[in-house]
């Protein structure tokens, strides 16, 4: 079977809306894919501010933003379809939306971006609300991308995504496990914004700084890092807990970035120590914007000297998560498992996602 799907992802780094048009082919349970075209639709300052402030809104204003953002996503998809001559070529859309509240301990996770609005604007089938069923089954609702690792990237032993939040996924004892490690690009980007920049290109500014050992120790002693997996992080952990700690240390931007890069690298390396008796002969695929941070990858390579770290082609680095959202949508359409309980800690695997039919003609 061949499926032509669009995957939509808005990460916690707030850089923009990732849109990927993917063709999947499934034969006898084996999946192949090709990302035909993809883009990141950058957020305006106004939209970035709306999403950043969403959790402070009243219930009514939050719901209004949920609807408005759904229409915004739909309009961007229509523009993307027109620009790439994809009319009548898309079978379905899978939209992750933008995570706001994430409280799995209370069986709740919320993503902005009303699927009904997307379906109405695009007139296409839309699958949204991808995490809620897993959370209802007692899971973390995150990470949900390991199903894509299992079906599309089985030549690798483990996977590291360094986005707004860094997370890891691998197979251990025939079970897929994954968890959020620590806030990453979202914090780094907020720190470098003090210099009027969107991000620290290749980590060059961080490389000029010095590690503040006192702050580094405080960061590494945060309670979350001591918790066993499965576990996941809300965006607020980076913004409300970590960022104030760094700013209270009154460091230069260079030293703050250097210290936080070291923290990320340490927490990633500790994650390997916690889940593997041996890190030798492992092949690690690194994606997400942090894969372009050469200094961070250098520090990580030093700490994981027995791991083969692979940074793939740019399209995979940038759009792997949008690709996997498209796959999750296809699996939902086929009514097949698309969220793994061994990863999230749920009581069972699930077929997650709400389906909205945009056109009944």
Coordinates of C-alpha atoms in Angstrom, one line a residue:
X1 CA 0.0 0.0 0.0
X2 CA 1.1 3.5 -0.8
X3 CA 0.1 6.5 1.4
X4 CA 0.8 10.2 0.7
X5 CA 0.7 12.1 4.0
X6 CA 1.6 15.5 5.4
X7 CA 3.1 15.6 8.9
X8 CA 2.9 18.7 11.0
X9 CA 5.1 19.4 14.1
X10 CA 5.5 22.5 16.3
X11 CA 8.4 22.0 18.7
X12 CA 9.0 23.6 22.0
X13 CA 11.8 25.7 20.6
X14 CA 9.1 27.9 18.9
X15 CA 11.2 28.3 15.7
X16 CA 8.2 27.5 13.4
X17 CA 5.8 24.9 12.0
X18 CA 7.5 21.9 10.4
X19 CA 5.6 20.6 7.4
X20 CA 6.7 17.4 5.6
X21 CA 5.0 15.7 2.6
X22 CA 5.9 12.0 2.7
X23 CA 5.2 9.0 0.5
X24 CA 5.1 5.8 2.5
X25 CA 5.0 2.3 1.0
X26 CA 4.1 -0.7 3.1
X27 CA 4.7 -4.3 1.9
X28 CA 4.3 -7.3 4.1
X29 CA 4.8 -5.2 7.3
X30 CA 7.9 -3.5 6.0
X31 CA 7.8 0.3 5.6
X32 CA 9.8 2.5 3.2
X33 CA 9.4 6.3 3.0
X34 CA 10.6 9.3 1.0
X35 CA 10.3 12.9 2.2
X36 CA 9.3 14.5 -1.1
X37 CA 9.4 18.1 0.2
X38 CA 9.4 19.8 3.5
X39 CA 9.8 23.3 5.1
X40 CA 9.7 25.1 8.4
X41 CA 7.2 27.9 8.3
X42 CA 8.8 30.4 10.7
X43 CA 6.5 31.9 13.3
X44 CA 6.1 35.7 13.3
X45 CA 7.0 37.4 16.5
X46 CA 3.3 37.7 17.3
X47 CA 2.6 33.9 16.9
X48 CA 5.7 33.0 18.9
X49 CA 4.5 35.2 21.7
X50 CA 0.9 33.8 21.5
X51 CA 2.2 30.2 21.8
X52 CA 4.7 31.1 24.5
X53 CA 2.0 32.8 26.6
X54 CA -0.8 30.3 26.0
X55 CA -0.6 28.6 29.4
X56 CA -1.4 32.0 31.1
X57 CA -4.6 32.5 29.3
X58 CA -8.1 32.1 30.7
X59 CA -10.0 29.0 29.7
X60 CA -12.1 30.9 27.1
X61 CA -9.1 32.7 25.5
X62 CA -7.1 29.4 25.5
X63 CA -9.9 27.7 23.5
X64 CA -10.1 30.6 21.1
X65 CA -6.4 30.3 20.5
X66 CA -6.8 26.6 20.0
X67 CA -9.3 27.3 17.2
X68 CA -7.3 30.2 15.8
X69 CA -4.1 28.1 15.7
X70 CA -5.9 25.3 14.0
X71 CA -7.0 27.7 11.2
X72 CA -3.5 29.0 11.0
X73 CA -2.1 25.5 10.5
X74 CA -4.7 24.7 7.9
X75 CA -3.9 27.9 6.0
X76 CA -0.2 27.1 6.1
X77 CA -0.9 23.6 4.7
X78 CA -3.0 25.0 1.9
X79 CA -0.1 27.4 1.0
X80 CA 2.4 24.5 1.2
X81 CA 0.2 22.3 -1.1
X82 CA -0.2 25.1 -3.6
X83 CA 3.5 26.0 -3.6
X84 CA 4.5 22.4 -4.2
X85 CA 1.8 21.4 -6.7
X86 CA 0.3 18.8 -4.3
X87 CA -3.4 19.3 -5.1
X88 CA -5.3 16.0 -5.1
X89 CA -2.1 14.2 -4.1
X90 CA -2.5 14.2 -0.3
X91 CA -4.4 11.3 1.4
X92 CA -4.3 12.7 4.9
X93 CA -2.7 15.2 7.4
X94 CA -1.4 14.3 10.8
X95 CA -0.9 17.3 13.1
X96 CA 0.9 17.1 16.4
X97 CA 0.0 20.6 17.3
X98 CA 1.9 22.7 19.9
X99 CA 2.2 21.3 23.4
X100 CA 1.1 23.6 26.2
X101 CA 0.0 21.7 29.3
X102 CA 1.6 18.3 30.0
X103 CA 0.5 16.7 33.2
X104 CA 0.5 12.9 32.6
X105 CA 0.5 12.3 36.4
X106 CA -3.1 13.7 36.2
X107 CA -3.8 11.9 33.0
X108 CA -3.8 15.1 30.9
X109 CA -1.7 16.5 28.0
X110 CA -2.9 19.3 25.8
X111 CA -1.7 20.5 22.3
X112 CA -2.9 23.6 20.6
X113 CA -4.2 23.3 17.0
X114 CA -7.9 22.3 16.6
X115 CA -8.0 19.3 14.2
X116 CA -11.5 20.2 13.2
X117 CA -10.4 23.6 12.1
X118 CA -7.5 22.1 10.1
X119 CA -9.9 19.7 8.3
X120 CA -12.4 22.5 7.5
X121 CA -9.7 24.7 6.0
X122 CA -7.9 22.0 4.0
X123 CA -10.9 19.8 3.1
X124 CA -8.7 16.8 3.9
X125 CA -8.8 14.1 6.5
X126 CA -6.9 15.2 9.6
X127 CA -5.6 13.2 12.5
X128 CA -4.8 15.2 15.6
X129 CA -4.7 14.9 19.4
X130 CA -2.1 12.2 19.2
X131 CA -1.1 11.8 22.8
X132 CA -4.4 11.8 24.8
X133 CA -5.4 8.1 24.6
X134 CA -2.0 7.0 25.8
X135 CA -2.2 9.5 28.7
X136 CA -5.7 8.2 29.5
X137 CA -4.2 4.7 29.7
X138 CA -1.8 6.0 32.4
X139 CA 1.1 6.7 30.0
X140 CA 3.4 9.7 29.7
X141 CA 2.1 10.4 26.2
X142 CA 5.7 11.0 25.4
X143 CA 7.9 10.3 23.6
X144 CA 5.7 9.1 20.8
X145 CA 8.2 9.0 18.0
X146 CA 9.7 5.5 18.8
X147 CA 7.1 3.8 16.7
X148 CA 8.8 5.6 13.7
X149 CA 12.2 4.5 14.9
X150 CA 11.0 0.9 15.0
X151 CA 9.4 0.9 11.6
X152 CA 11.5 3.4 9.6
X153 CA 15.0 3.4 11.1
X154 CA 15.8 -0.1 12.4
X155 CA 19.4 0.0 11.2
X156 CA 20.2 2.2 14.3
X157 CA 20.5 1.0 17.9
X158 CA 19.4 4.2 19.5
X159 CA 18.0 7.7 18.7
X160 CA 18.7 11.1 20.2
X161 CA 16.6 14.1 19.3
X162 CA 17.9 17.4 20.4
X163 CA 15.1 19.8 20.0
X164 CA 13.5 22.2 22.5
X165 CA 13.7 19.1 24.7
X166 CA 16.3 16.4 24.3
X167 CA 14.9 12.8 24.3
X168 CA 16.3 9.4 23.7
X169 CA 14.9 6.2 22.3
X170 CA 16.3 2.7 22.0
X171 CA 15.5 -1.0 22.2
X172 CA 16.5 -2.8 25.4
X173 CA 15.7 -6.5 26.1
X174 CA 13.4 -6.6 23.1
X175 CA 11.4 -3.6 24.5
X176 CA 11.3 -0.1 23.1
X177 CA 12.1 2.5 25.7
X178 CA 12.3 6.2 25.5
X179 CA 12.1 9.3 27.7
X180 CA 12.8 13.0 27.8
X181 CA 16.3 13.8 29.1
X182 CA 16.5 17.6 29.6
X183 CA 15.5 20.9 28.1
X184 CA 17.9 21.8 25.2
X185 CA 17.5 24.2 22.4
X186 CA 14.6 26.2 24.0
X187 CA 17.0 27.2 26.8
X188 CA 20.0 27.8 24.6
X189 CA 17.9 29.9 22.2
X190 CA 16.6 32.0 25.1
X191 CA 20.1 32.6 26.4
X192 CA 21.6 33.7 23.0
X193 CA 18.6 35.9 22.4
X194 CA 20.3 38.3 24.8
X195 CA 22.7 39.0 21.9
X196 CA 19.9 39.5 19.5
X197 CA 20.4 36.1 17.8
X198 CA 17.8 33.3 17.1
X199 CA 20.3 30.6 17.9
X200 CA 24.0 29.9 18.6
X201 CA 25.3 29.0 15.2
X202 CA 27.3 25.7 15.5
X203 CA 27.7 26.5 19.2
X204 CA 30.4 29.0 18.5
X205 CA 29.5 31.4 21.2
X206 CA 29.2 28.6 23.8
X207 CA 32.7 27.4 22.8
X208 CA 34.1 30.8 23.8
X209 CA 32.8 30.6 27.4
X210 CA 33.8 28.8 30.6
X211 CA 31.9 26.3 32.6
X212 CA 30.5 27.6 35.9
X213 CA 31.0 24.6 38.2
X214 CA 28.6 25.8 40.9
X215 CA 25.7 26.3 38.4
X216 CA 26.5 23.1 36.6
X217 CA 26.3 21.1 39.9
X218 CA 22.9 22.8 40.8
X219 CA 21.5 21.9 37.4
X220 CA 22.7 18.3 37.5
X221 CA 21.1 17.8 41.0
X222 CA 17.6 18.7 39.9
X223 CA 15.1 16.1 41.0
X224 CA 13.8 15.2 37.6
X225 CA 17.2 13.7 36.6
X226 CA 17.0 11.2 39.5
X227 CA 13.6 9.8 38.5
X228 CA 13.4 6.5 36.7
X229 CA 11.9 6.3 33.2
X230 CA 9.3 6.4 31.7
X231 CA 9.2 10.1 32.3
X232 CA 8.6 13.2 30.2
X233 CA 9.0 17.0 30.6
X234 CA 6.7 19.9 30.1
X235 CA 8.0 23.0 28.3
X236 CA 7.7 24.9 31.6
X237 CA 10.5 22.9 33.2
X238 CA 13.0 24.7 31.0
X239 CA 11.4 28.1 31.1
X240 CA 10.2 28.3 34.8
X241 CA 12.9 26.3 36.6
X242 CA 16.1 26.1 34.6
X243 CA 16.2 29.5 32.9
X244 CA 15.8 31.4 36.2
X245 CA 18.5 29.3 37.8
X246 CA 20.9 30.3 35.0
X247 CA 20.0 34.0 35.1
X248 CA 20.3 34.1 38.8
X249 CA 23.9 33.0 38.4
X250 CA 24.6 36.4 36.6
X251 CA 27.0 34.9 34.1
X252 CA 28.0 36.3 30.7
X253 CA 26.1 34.9 27.8
X254 CA 29.2 32.9 26.7
X255 CA 29.6 31.3 30.1
X256 CA 25.9 30.6 30.5
X257 CA 25.8 28.9 27.1
X258 CA 29.0 27.0 27.8
X259 CA 27.7 25.8 31.2
X260 CA 24.3 24.7 29.7
X261 CA 25.9 22.9 26.8
X262 CA 27.9 20.9 29.3
X263 CA 24.8 20.2 31.3
X264 CA 23.0 18.8 28.2
X265 CA 26.0 16.6 27.3
X266 CA 26.3 15.3 30.8
X267 CA 22.6 14.4 31.1
X268 CA 22.6 12.7 27.7
X269 CA 25.7 10.6 28.7
X270 CA 24.2 9.8 32.1
X271 CA 21.1 8.6 30.3
X272 CA 23.2 6.0 28.4
X273 CA 24.8 4.9 31.7
X274 CA 21.3 4.4 33.2
X275 CA 19.9 2.3 30.3
X276 CA 22.9 0.3 29.0
X277 CA 25.4 -1.9 30.7
X278 CA 27.8 -1.2 27.8
X279 CA 27.8 1.7 25.4
X280 CA 30.3 0.0 23.0
X281 CA 29.3 -0.8 19.4
X282 CA 26.2 1.4 19.6
X283 CA 25.1 3.3 16.5
X284 CA 23.3 6.5 17.6
X285 CA 21.2 8.7 15.2
X286 CA 21.1 12.3 16.2
X287 CA 18.5 14.6 14.9
X288 CA 16.8 17.9 15.8
X289 CA 18.2 21.4 15.6
X290 CA 20.9 20.5 18.2
X291 CA 22.5 18.1 15.7
X292 CA 23.8 21.3 14.0
X293 CA 25.4 22.5 17.2
X294 CA 28.9 21.3 16.4
X295 CA 30.2 22.2 19.8
X296 CA 27.5 20.2 21.6
X297 CA 28.1 17.2 19.4
X298 CA 31.8 17.5 20.1
X299 CA 31.2 17.4 23.9
X300 CA 28.8 14.5 23.5
X301 CA 31.3 12.6 21.4
X302 CA 33.9 13.1 24.1
X303 CA 31.6 11.8 26.8
X304 CA 30.3 8.9 24.7
X305 CA 33.6 7.9 23.1
X306 CA 32.5 4.3 22.4
X307 CA 29.3 5.3 20.6
X308 CA 29.2 5.8 16.9
X309 CA 27.3 9.1 16.6
X310 CA 25.7 9.6 13.2
X311 CA 24.3 13.0 12.1
X312 CA 22.2 12.2 8.9
X313 CA 21.4 14.3 5.9
X314 CA 19.9 17.7 6.6
X315 CA 16.3 16.8 5.6
X316 CA 16.2 14.0 8.2
X317 CA 17.9 16.1 10.9
X318 CA 15.3 18.8 10.5
X319 CA 12.1 16.9 9.7
X320 CA 12.4 13.5 11.3
X321 CA 9.6 14.3 13.8
X322 CA 7.3 15.7 11.1
X323 CA 8.0 12.5 9.1
X324 CA 7.1 10.3 12.1
X325 CA 3.9 12.4 12.8
X326 CA 2.9 11.6 9.2
X327 CA 3.5 7.9 9.9
X328 CA 1.6 8.0 13.1
X329 CA -1.4 9.4 11.1
X330 CA -1.1 6.7 8.5
X331 CA -1.1 4.0 11.3
X332 CA -4.1 5.6 12.9
X333 CA -5.9 5.6 9.5
X334 CA -5.0 1.8 9.2
X335 CA -6.2 1.4 12.8
X336 CA -2.9 0.0 13.9
X337 CA -0.9 0.6 17.0
X338 CA 1.0 3.9 16.8
X339 CA 2.0 4.6 20.5
X340 CA 4.1 2.0 22.4
X341 CA 3.3 1.4 26.0
X342 CA 6.8 0.1 26.7
X343 CA 8.0 3.6 26.0
X344 CA 5.3 5.6 27.8
X345 CA 4.4 3.4 30.7
X346 CA 0.8 3.1 29.7
X347 CA -1.2 0.0 30.6
X348 CA -1.4 -1.0 26.9
X349 CA -0.4 0.0 23.4
X350 CA -2.8 2.4 21.7
X351 CA -4.1 3.6 18.4
X352 CA -4.0 7.3 19.2
X353 CA -5.5 10.3 17.4
X354 CA -8.8 11.9 16.6
X355 CA -10.0 11.7 13.0
X356 CA -11.7 14.6 11.3
X357 CA -13.0 14.1 7.8
X358 CA -12.7 17.4 5.9
X359 CA -14.8 16.6 2.8
X360 CA -17.6 14.2 2.5
X361 CA -18.3 14.8 -1.2

